[in-house]
Structures are given as structure tokens and as C-alpha cells.
Coordinates of C-alpha atoms and ligand atoms in Angstrom, one line a residue:
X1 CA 0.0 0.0 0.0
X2 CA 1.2 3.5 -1.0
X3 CA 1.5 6.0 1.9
X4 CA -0.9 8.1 0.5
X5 CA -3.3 5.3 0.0
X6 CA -6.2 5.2 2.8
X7 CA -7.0 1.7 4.5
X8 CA -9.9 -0.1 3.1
X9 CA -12.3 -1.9 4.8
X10 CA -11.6 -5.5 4.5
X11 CA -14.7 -7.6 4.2
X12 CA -14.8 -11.2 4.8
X13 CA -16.0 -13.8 2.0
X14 CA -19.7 -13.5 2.1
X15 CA -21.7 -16.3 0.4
X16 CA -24.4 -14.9 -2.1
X17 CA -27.2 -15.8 0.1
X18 CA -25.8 -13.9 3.1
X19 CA -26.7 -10.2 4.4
X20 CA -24.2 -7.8 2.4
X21 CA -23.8 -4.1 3.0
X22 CA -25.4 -4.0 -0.7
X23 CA -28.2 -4.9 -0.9
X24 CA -29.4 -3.4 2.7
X25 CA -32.2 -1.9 3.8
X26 CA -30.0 0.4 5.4
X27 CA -30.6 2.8 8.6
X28 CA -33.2 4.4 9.6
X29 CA -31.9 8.0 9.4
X30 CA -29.1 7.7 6.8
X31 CA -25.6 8.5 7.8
X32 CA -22.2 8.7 5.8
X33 CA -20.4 5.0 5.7
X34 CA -18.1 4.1 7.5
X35 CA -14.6 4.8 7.1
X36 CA -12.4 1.8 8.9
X37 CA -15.2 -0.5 9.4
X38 CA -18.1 -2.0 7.6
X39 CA -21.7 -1.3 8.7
X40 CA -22.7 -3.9 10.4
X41 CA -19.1 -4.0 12.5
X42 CA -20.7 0.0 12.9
X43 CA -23.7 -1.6 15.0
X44 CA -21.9 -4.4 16.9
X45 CA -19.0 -1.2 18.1
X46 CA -22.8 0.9 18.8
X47 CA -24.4 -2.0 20.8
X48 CA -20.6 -2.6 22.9
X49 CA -20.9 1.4 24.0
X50 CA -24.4 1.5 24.5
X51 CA -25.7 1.7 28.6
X52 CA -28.2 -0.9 28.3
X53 CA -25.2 -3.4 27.4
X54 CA -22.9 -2.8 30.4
X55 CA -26.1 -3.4 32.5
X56 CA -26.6 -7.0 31.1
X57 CA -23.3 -7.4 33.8
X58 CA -26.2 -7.2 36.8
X59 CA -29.2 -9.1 35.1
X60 CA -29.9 -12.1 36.1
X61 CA -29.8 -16.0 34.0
X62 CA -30.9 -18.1 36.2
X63 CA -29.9 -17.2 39.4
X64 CA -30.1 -13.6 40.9
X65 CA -26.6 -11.9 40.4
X66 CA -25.2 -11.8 43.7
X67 CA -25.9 -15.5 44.8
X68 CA -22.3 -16.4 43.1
X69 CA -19.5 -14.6 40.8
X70 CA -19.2 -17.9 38.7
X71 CA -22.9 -18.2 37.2
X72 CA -23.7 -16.6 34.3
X73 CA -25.0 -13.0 33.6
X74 CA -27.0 -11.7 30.4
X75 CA -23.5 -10.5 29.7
X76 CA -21.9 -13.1 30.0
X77 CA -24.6 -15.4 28.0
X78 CA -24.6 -12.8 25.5
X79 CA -20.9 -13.0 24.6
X80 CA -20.8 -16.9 24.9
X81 CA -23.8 -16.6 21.8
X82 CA -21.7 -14.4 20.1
X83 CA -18.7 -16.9 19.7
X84 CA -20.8 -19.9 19.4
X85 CA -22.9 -17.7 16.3
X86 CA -19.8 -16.7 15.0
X87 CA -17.9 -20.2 14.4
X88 CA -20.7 -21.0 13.1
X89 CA -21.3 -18.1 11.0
X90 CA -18.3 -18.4 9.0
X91 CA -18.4 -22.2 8.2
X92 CA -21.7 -21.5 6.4
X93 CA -20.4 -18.3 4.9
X94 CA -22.7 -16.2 6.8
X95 CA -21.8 -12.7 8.2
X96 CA -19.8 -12.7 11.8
X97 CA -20.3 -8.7 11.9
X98 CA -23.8 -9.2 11.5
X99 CA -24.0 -12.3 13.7
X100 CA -22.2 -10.8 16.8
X101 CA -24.1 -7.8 16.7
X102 CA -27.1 -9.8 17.0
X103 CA -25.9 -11.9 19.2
X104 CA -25.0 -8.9 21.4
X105 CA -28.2 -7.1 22.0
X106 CA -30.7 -10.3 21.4
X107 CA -30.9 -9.9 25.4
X108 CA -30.6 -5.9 25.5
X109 CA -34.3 -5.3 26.9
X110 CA -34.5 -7.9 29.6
X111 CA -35.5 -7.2 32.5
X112 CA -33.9 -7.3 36.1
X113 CA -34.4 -11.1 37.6
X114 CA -34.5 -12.8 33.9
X115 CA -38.2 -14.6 33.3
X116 CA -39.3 -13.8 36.8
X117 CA -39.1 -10.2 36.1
X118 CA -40.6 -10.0 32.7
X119 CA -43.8 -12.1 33.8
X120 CA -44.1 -9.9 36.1
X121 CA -43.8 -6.8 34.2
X122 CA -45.7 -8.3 31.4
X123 CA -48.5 -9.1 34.3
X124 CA -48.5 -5.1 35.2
X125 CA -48.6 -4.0 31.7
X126 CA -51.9 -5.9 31.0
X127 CA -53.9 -3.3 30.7
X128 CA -51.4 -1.4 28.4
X129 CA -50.2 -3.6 25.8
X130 CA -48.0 -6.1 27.7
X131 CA -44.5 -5.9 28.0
X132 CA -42.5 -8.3 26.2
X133 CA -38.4 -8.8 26.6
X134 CA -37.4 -9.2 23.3
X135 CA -39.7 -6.1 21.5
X136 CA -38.1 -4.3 24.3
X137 CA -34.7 -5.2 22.8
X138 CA -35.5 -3.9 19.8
X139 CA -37.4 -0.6 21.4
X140 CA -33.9 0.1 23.5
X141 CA -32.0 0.2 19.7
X142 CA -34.2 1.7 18.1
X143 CA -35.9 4.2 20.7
X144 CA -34.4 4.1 24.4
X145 CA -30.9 5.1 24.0
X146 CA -29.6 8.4 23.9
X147 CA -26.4 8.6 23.0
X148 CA -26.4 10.4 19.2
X149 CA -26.8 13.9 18.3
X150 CA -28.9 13.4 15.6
X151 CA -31.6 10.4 16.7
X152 CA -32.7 8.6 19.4
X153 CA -31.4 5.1 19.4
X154 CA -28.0 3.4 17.7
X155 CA -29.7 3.9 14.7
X156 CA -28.9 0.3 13.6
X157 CA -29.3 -1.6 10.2
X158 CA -32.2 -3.3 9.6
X159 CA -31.3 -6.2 9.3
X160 CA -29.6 -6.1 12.9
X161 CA -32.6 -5.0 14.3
X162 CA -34.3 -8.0 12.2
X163 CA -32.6 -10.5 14.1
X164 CA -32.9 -8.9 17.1
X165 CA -36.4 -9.3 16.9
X166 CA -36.9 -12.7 16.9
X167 CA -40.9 -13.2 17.4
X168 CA -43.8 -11.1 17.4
X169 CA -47.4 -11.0 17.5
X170 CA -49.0 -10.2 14.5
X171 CA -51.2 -7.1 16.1
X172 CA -47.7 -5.6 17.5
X173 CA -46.0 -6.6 14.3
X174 CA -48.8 -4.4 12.7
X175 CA -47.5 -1.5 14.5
X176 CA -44.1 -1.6 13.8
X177 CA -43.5 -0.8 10.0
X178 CA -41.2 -2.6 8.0
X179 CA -39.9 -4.4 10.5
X180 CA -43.0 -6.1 11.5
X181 CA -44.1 -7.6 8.1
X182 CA -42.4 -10.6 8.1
X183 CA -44.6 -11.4 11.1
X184 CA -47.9 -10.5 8.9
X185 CA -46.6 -11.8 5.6
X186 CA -45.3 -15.1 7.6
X187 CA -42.0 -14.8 5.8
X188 CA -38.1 -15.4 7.6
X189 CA -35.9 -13.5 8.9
X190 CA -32.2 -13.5 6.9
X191 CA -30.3 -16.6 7.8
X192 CA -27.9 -14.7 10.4
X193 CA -30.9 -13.9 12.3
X194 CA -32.1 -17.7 12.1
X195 CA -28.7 -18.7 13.1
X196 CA -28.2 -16.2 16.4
X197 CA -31.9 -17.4 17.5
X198 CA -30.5 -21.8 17.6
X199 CA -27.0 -20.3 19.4
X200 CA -29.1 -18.7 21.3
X201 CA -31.1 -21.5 22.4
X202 CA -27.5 -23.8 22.2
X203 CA -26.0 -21.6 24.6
X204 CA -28.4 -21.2 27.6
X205 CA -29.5 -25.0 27.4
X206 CA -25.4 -25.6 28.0
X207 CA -25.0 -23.0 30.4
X208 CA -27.8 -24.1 32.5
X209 CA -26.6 -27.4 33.1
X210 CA -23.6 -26.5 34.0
X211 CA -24.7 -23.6 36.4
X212 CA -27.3 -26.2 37.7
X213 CA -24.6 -28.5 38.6
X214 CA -22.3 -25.8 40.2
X215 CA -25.6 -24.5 42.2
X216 CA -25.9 -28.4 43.4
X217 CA -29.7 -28.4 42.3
X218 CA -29.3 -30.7 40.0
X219 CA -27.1 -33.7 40.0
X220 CA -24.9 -35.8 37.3
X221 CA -27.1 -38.9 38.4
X222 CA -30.5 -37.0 37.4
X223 CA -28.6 -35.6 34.0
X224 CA -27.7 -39.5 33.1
X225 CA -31.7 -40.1 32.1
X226 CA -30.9 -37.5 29.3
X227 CA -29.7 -38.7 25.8
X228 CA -27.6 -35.7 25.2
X229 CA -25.5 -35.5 28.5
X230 CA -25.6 -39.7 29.0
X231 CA -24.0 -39.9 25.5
X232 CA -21.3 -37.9 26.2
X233 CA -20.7 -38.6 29.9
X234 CA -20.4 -41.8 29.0
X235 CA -17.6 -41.6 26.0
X236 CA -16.0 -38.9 28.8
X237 CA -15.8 -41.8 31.4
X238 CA -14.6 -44.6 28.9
X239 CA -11.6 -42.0 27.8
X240 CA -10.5 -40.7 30.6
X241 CA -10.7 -42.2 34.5
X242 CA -9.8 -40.5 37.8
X243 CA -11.3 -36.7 36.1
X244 CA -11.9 -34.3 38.9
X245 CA -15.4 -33.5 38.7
X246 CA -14.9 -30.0 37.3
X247 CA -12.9 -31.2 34.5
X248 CA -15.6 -34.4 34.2
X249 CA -18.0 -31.2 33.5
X250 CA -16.7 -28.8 31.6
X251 CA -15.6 -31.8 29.1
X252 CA -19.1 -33.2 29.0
X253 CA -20.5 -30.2 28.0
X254 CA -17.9 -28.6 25.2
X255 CA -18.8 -31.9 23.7
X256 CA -22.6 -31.5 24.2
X257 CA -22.0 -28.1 22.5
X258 CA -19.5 -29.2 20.0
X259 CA -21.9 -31.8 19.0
X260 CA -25.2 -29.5 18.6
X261 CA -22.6 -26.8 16.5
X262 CA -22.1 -29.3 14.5
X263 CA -25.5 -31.1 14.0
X264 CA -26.8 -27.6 13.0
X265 CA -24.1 -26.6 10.7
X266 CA -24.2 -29.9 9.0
X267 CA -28.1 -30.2 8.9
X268 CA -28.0 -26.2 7.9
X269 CA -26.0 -26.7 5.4
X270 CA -28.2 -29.5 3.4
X271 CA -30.9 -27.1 3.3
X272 CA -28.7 -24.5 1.8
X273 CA -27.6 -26.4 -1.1
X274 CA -31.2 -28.5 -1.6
X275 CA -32.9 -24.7 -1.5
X276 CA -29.9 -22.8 -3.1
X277 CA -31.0 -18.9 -2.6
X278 CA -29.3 -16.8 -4.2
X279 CA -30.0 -13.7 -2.2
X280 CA -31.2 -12.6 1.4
X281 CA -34.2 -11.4 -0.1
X282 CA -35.3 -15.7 -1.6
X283 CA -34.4 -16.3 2.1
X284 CA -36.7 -14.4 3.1
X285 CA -39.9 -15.5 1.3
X286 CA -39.5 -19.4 2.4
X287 CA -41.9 -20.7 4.0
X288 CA -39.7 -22.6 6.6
X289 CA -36.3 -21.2 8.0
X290 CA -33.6 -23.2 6.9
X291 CA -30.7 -22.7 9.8
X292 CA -32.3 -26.0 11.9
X293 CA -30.9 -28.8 13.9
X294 CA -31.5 -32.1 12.8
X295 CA -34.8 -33.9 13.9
X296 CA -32.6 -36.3 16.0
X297 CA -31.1 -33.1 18.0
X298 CA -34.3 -31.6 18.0
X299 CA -35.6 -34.1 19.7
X300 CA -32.8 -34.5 22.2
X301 CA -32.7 -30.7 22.6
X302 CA -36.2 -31.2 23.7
X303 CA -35.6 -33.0 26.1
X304 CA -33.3 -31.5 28.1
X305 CA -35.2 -28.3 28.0
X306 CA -37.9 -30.3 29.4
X307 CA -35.6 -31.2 32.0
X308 CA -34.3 -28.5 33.0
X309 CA -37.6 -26.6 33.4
X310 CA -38.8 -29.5 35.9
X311 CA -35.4 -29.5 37.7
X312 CA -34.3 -26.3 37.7
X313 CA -36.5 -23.3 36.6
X314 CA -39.0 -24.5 38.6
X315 CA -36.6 -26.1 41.3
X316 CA -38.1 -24.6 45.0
X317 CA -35.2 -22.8 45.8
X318 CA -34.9 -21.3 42.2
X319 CA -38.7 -20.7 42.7
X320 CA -38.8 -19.0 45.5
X321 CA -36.4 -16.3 44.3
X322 CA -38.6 -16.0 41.4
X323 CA -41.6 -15.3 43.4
X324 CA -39.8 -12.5 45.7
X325 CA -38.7 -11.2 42.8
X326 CA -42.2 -10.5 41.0
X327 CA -43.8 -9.5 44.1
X328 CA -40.6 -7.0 44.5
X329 CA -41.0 -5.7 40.0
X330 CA -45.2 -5.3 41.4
X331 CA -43.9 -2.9 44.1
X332 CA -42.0 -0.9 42.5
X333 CA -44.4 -0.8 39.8
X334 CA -47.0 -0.2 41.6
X335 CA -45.7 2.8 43.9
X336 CA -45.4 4.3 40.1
X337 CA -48.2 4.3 39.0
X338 CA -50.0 5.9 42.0
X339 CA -47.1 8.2 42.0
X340 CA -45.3 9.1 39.2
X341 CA -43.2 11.7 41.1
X342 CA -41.2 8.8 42.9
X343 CA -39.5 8.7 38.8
X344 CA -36.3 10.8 38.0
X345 CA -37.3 13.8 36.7
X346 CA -36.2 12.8 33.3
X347 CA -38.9 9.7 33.3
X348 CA -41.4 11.8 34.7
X349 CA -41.3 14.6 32.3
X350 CA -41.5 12.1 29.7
X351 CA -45.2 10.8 30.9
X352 CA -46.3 14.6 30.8
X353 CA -45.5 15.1 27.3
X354 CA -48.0 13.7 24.7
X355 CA -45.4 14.5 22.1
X356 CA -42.2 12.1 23.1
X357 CA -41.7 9.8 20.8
X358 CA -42.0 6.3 20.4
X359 CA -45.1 6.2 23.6
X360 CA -48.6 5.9 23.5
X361 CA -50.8 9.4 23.5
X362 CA -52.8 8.3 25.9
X363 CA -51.8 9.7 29.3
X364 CA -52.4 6.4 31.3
X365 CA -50.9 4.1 28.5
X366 CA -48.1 6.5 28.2
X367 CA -47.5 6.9 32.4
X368 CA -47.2 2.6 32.4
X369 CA -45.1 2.9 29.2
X370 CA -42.8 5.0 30.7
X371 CA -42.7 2.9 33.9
X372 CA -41.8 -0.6 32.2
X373 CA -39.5 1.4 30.4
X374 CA -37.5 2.2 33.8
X375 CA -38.0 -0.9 35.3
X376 CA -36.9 -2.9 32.4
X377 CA -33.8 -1.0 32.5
X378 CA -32.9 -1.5 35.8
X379 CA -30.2 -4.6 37.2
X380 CA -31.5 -7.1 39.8
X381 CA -29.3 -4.8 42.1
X382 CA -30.6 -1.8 41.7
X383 CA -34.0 -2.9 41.9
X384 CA -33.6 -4.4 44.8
X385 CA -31.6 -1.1 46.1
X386 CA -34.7 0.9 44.3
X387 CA -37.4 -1.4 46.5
X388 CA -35.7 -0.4 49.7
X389 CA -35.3 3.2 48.8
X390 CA -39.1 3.1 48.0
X391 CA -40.6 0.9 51.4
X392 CA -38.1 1.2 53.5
X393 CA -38.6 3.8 56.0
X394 CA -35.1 3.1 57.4
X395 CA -33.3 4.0 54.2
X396 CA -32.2 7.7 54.3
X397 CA -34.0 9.7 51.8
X398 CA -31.2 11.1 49.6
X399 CA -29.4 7.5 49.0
Ligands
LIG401 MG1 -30.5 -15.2 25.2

């Protein structure tokens, strides 16, 4: 390269049927390209800065943050999607820029204390349209972050914020433009969106089980009635004898995970070739999605979610966290609503104008809006701080 000769962005080998720069359906408000990055590298570097990502470090998996500094976090499961998206990614000559920003801000509009906390929310938003996690992740990119001079939001490509929204009902879908009509029109999404959504579902199956184990609430013995762990517990065994019970673990699993990488790669991969699009767009209008597992997997994937919800997610301990922690989101939501002055003054000037954008005119619609909005961005930690602050009479005022 000549001295005078700028840098150029280097691309990686795209495969025709992958999401390109060109064609895109672009940004929202356009904005000059980039000069040292492509776009979509643009939107993962937006997502890493933005607030609601450094709080994913305080939401809750599973278990509630503070119970242990070795289970995962929504940061931490968010980062483990994005490599497990990305190896995959590039074997089926997909985009990793794409696929990592994806990956990054699927979990962006959780709320504090993981499913606990959005039934709960959901539960108070009854009345006002419900309050789902993942339209919420999709409402923090393109509405709740204020970062840029020039729009509210990261101002992401579409067809980040495609993937990011994984499922939606068709009368919310109806609301939300372009965006939404895949929903309507039941078409996909673009096969980086269909791959984030299995690593997605790869990752916290994984994750669980070995959290679960390292909690002690569930046990290898209980794990041996399931296909997927037996099968590699017992090839583990055979190998190698006298394993700690760590190593025994973590080797059980990169092998569970290693084996349901490749299973939808492989299985992925047929249904490339056999459908051979030849842009994002044929993607699109199929009927199916064609990123899947295998029906054997599937099946075996099955099972061990059903597992886990009988074991774990609805283990008593695990349960009674949950239940403290939707009585605690109902508080706090609660003392809201009857008073709205108990919001910073930036939330609560927010209810009192009709005009701000992306809530409801409607002053009560708009007050509980606003409300989810706060709560959704809060960390298990501050809500709990934020519940004390608001009950507790011991807890100086100014803290
Ligand atoms: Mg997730």
C-alpha cells in the first residue's frame, strides 16, 4: 500500500445468500459509511458502547446476580452466543459482523431477575399492551438510547434490528412498519438472524446445566436419564478415569456443545444447497427457515429443556427467588403508578408530554409505558436497592 493510499475496509467472503452491505435496507436516518469499518461492524461497536449493554453485567440468567461470581450473567450469555454464532457463521459463509451484533443485543431489553421479572412486568402491563423482553430489545436500539446527536437510538441496520427481533405477535407486528411484516406476511428472517436465535437456544441449554450442577440443584445422576448428557458422559468416562469433577463437567458439555454446533451446521447446510438462494431477499420468502438442527437433535434438545424446566427453573429454591422477585417488579411498579413523582425527573417529564416519541398518546398508556420502560432497565441490584429506597422507612432519603 502507498502511503498516500487510505486503509480499506476488509470484508470477509460473504456467500451470495448472506446479508451484504449492498443490498441493505440500510438505517433508519441515513448516515455517511463508515470509514475503517463495515456497517454492520458499525452496529456491533454501537451495541458494545451502549448503557443498556454494560447493564446485562447485573441481570440475572438463572440465578439472581449476587448468589455467586461464577454463574452466568446476560452479559456473559450474551458474549458466549456471540462466539458460538460466529464459528458457526463463517463455516456457512454467513456474516460474523452481523451475527455478533445480533448476538449482542438479542438480550438488551431484559428485565432485572430474567423470566421472573418479565412475567411480572408483562402481568402489570396488562392493561397497556403487555410488555415483552425481546420487543423491548428492539425498542432500546431503536428508541431508548440516547447517545447520538442526531436520533434517538443506535440507529442500527435493519437487518440487525431483524434479528434482534426474533418473534412477534402479529397485532404488534402491525405497528411496527417494516420491521414487522415478516410477522404479517409469515415470511423469515435473513439466515444470520435464524442462526443467532438456535445459538441462542445452544448456549443457555449448556450454560444451565452447568450452572445447575455448580448450584448443586441438580445432580450428574439426574442428567444420566438424558440422551444428550448420557452420551457424552459416557464416551468422557470410557476415555479418561480418575477426572476431577470439574474437569468431568466442563468436558461433558464442550462436547454437548461441539456436538449441537455441528449437527446444525451440518443439517444447515443440506438445506442450503437443496434450497440454493441466491439472495437474502429468496431467504426471506420461504416458508420454513432453513438454519435447523436435525430432527434427532431436536428431539434431544427437547428433552433436556424439558428437563431442565422441571429441575431447575421450577426447582423450590430457584422458585422462591422468582416469586420475591415479581412480588418486589409489582412494588415498585405499583408505587409508580400511584405516584409518578417517585420517577427521576427525566422519566417523569416524559409521561407529561403527549409528544415524546415512540409512547402511547394516551396519558395512562403513556404513564405505564414509561414505567416498564424504567424498570426494564434496571439490574436485579438496583432494583432491589430501588425497592428499599421506596418501602423502606429506614433508608435515608437522599441515597
Ligand atoms: Mg439469550
Amino acid at each position: 500500500m502507498e502511503p498516500s493510499e487510505k486503509p480499506k475496509t476488509i470484508l470477509p467472503q460473504l456467500a451470495a445468500y448472506a446479508a451484504g452491505e449492498t443490498p441493505s435496507k440500510g438505517r433508519q436516518y441515513p448516515e455517511p459509511a463508515p470509514v475503517y469499518r463495515n456497517e454492520y461492524q458499525r452496529d456491533r461497536d454501537r451495541i458494545v458502547h451502549s448503557a443498556a449493554f454494560r447493564r446485562l453485567e447485573y441481570k440475572t440468567q438463572v440465578f439472581v446476580n449476587h448468589e455467586g461470581d461464577l454463574f452466568r450473567t446476560r452479559l456473559t450469555h450474551s458474549i458466549e452466543v456471540a462466539q458460538i454464532a460466529r464459528s458457526a457463521a463463517r463455516t456457512l459463509g454467513l456474516n460474523e459482523d452481523l451475527i455478533e451484533a445480533i448476538s449482542l443485543a438479542h438480550d438488551l431489553g431484559h428485565t432485572p431477575f430474567g423470566h421472573a421479572g418479565q412475567d411480572a412486568l408483562n402481568d402489570c402491563m396488562r392493561d397497556y399492551g403487555g410488555f415483552e423482553h425481546n420487543l423491548q430489545s428492539l425498542r432500546v436500539v431503536d428508541l431508548l438510547e440516547e447517545k447520538y446527536a442526531a436520533f434517538n437510538g443506535l440507529n442500527l441496520m435493519f437487518e440487525t434490528r431483524e434479528g434482534i427481533l426474533k418473534h412477534c405477535s402479529r397485532k404488534v407486528a402491525a405497528e411496527l412498519g417494516d420491521i414487522g411484516k415478516r410477522f404479517i406476511n409469515k415470511q423469515q428472517p435473513g439466515l444470520e438472524a435464524q442462526l443467532a436465535n438456535l445459538c441462542d437456544e445452544i448456549a443457555y441449554n449448556n450454560h444451565d446445566v452447568d450452572d445447575g450442577l455448580r448450584s448443586g440443584l441438580i445432580h450428574i445422576e439426574q442428567l444420566r436419564s438424558i440422551e444428550l448428557f448420557r452420551d457424552e458422559f459416557e464416551t468422557v468416562s470410557a476415555q479418561h478415569k480418575n477426572l476431577t469433577l470439574r474437569r468431568q463437567i466442563h468436558e461433558v458439555i464442550r462436547r454437548m456443545i461441539n456436538r449441537q454446533v455441528t449437527d446444525l451446521v451440518n443439517t444447515s447446510w443440506q438445506n442450503i444447497a437443496r434450497t440454493a438462494p441466491s439472495t437474502i431477499d429468496d431467504v426471506r420468502r420461504l416458508e420454513t427457515p432453513l438454519i435447523r438442527f436435525s430432527e434427532k437433535i431436536h428431539a434431544l434438545n427437547l428433552e433436556l429443556k424439558r428437563f431442565l424446566r422441571s429441575e431447575l427453573y421450577k426447582n423450590h429454591r430457584v422458585y422462591r427467588m422468582s416469586a420475591k422477585a415479581q412480588r418486589l417488579i409489582r412494588d415498585i411498579f405499583d408505587a409508580y403508578i400511584n405516584d409518578p413523582q417517585l420517577l427521576p425527573d427525566e422519566y417523569h417529564s416524559r409521561i407529561k408530554n403527549p409528544d415524546h416519541p415512540g409512547l402511547p398518546a394516551q396519558a395512562d398508556a403513556r404513564k405505564a409505558r414509561v414505567i416498564a420502560d424504567y424498570i426494564a432497565g434496571m439490574t436485579d441490584r438496583y432494583a432491589i436497592a430501588e425497592h428499599a429506597r421506596l418501602f423502606d422507612p429506614k433508608i435515608p432519603g437522599l441515597s
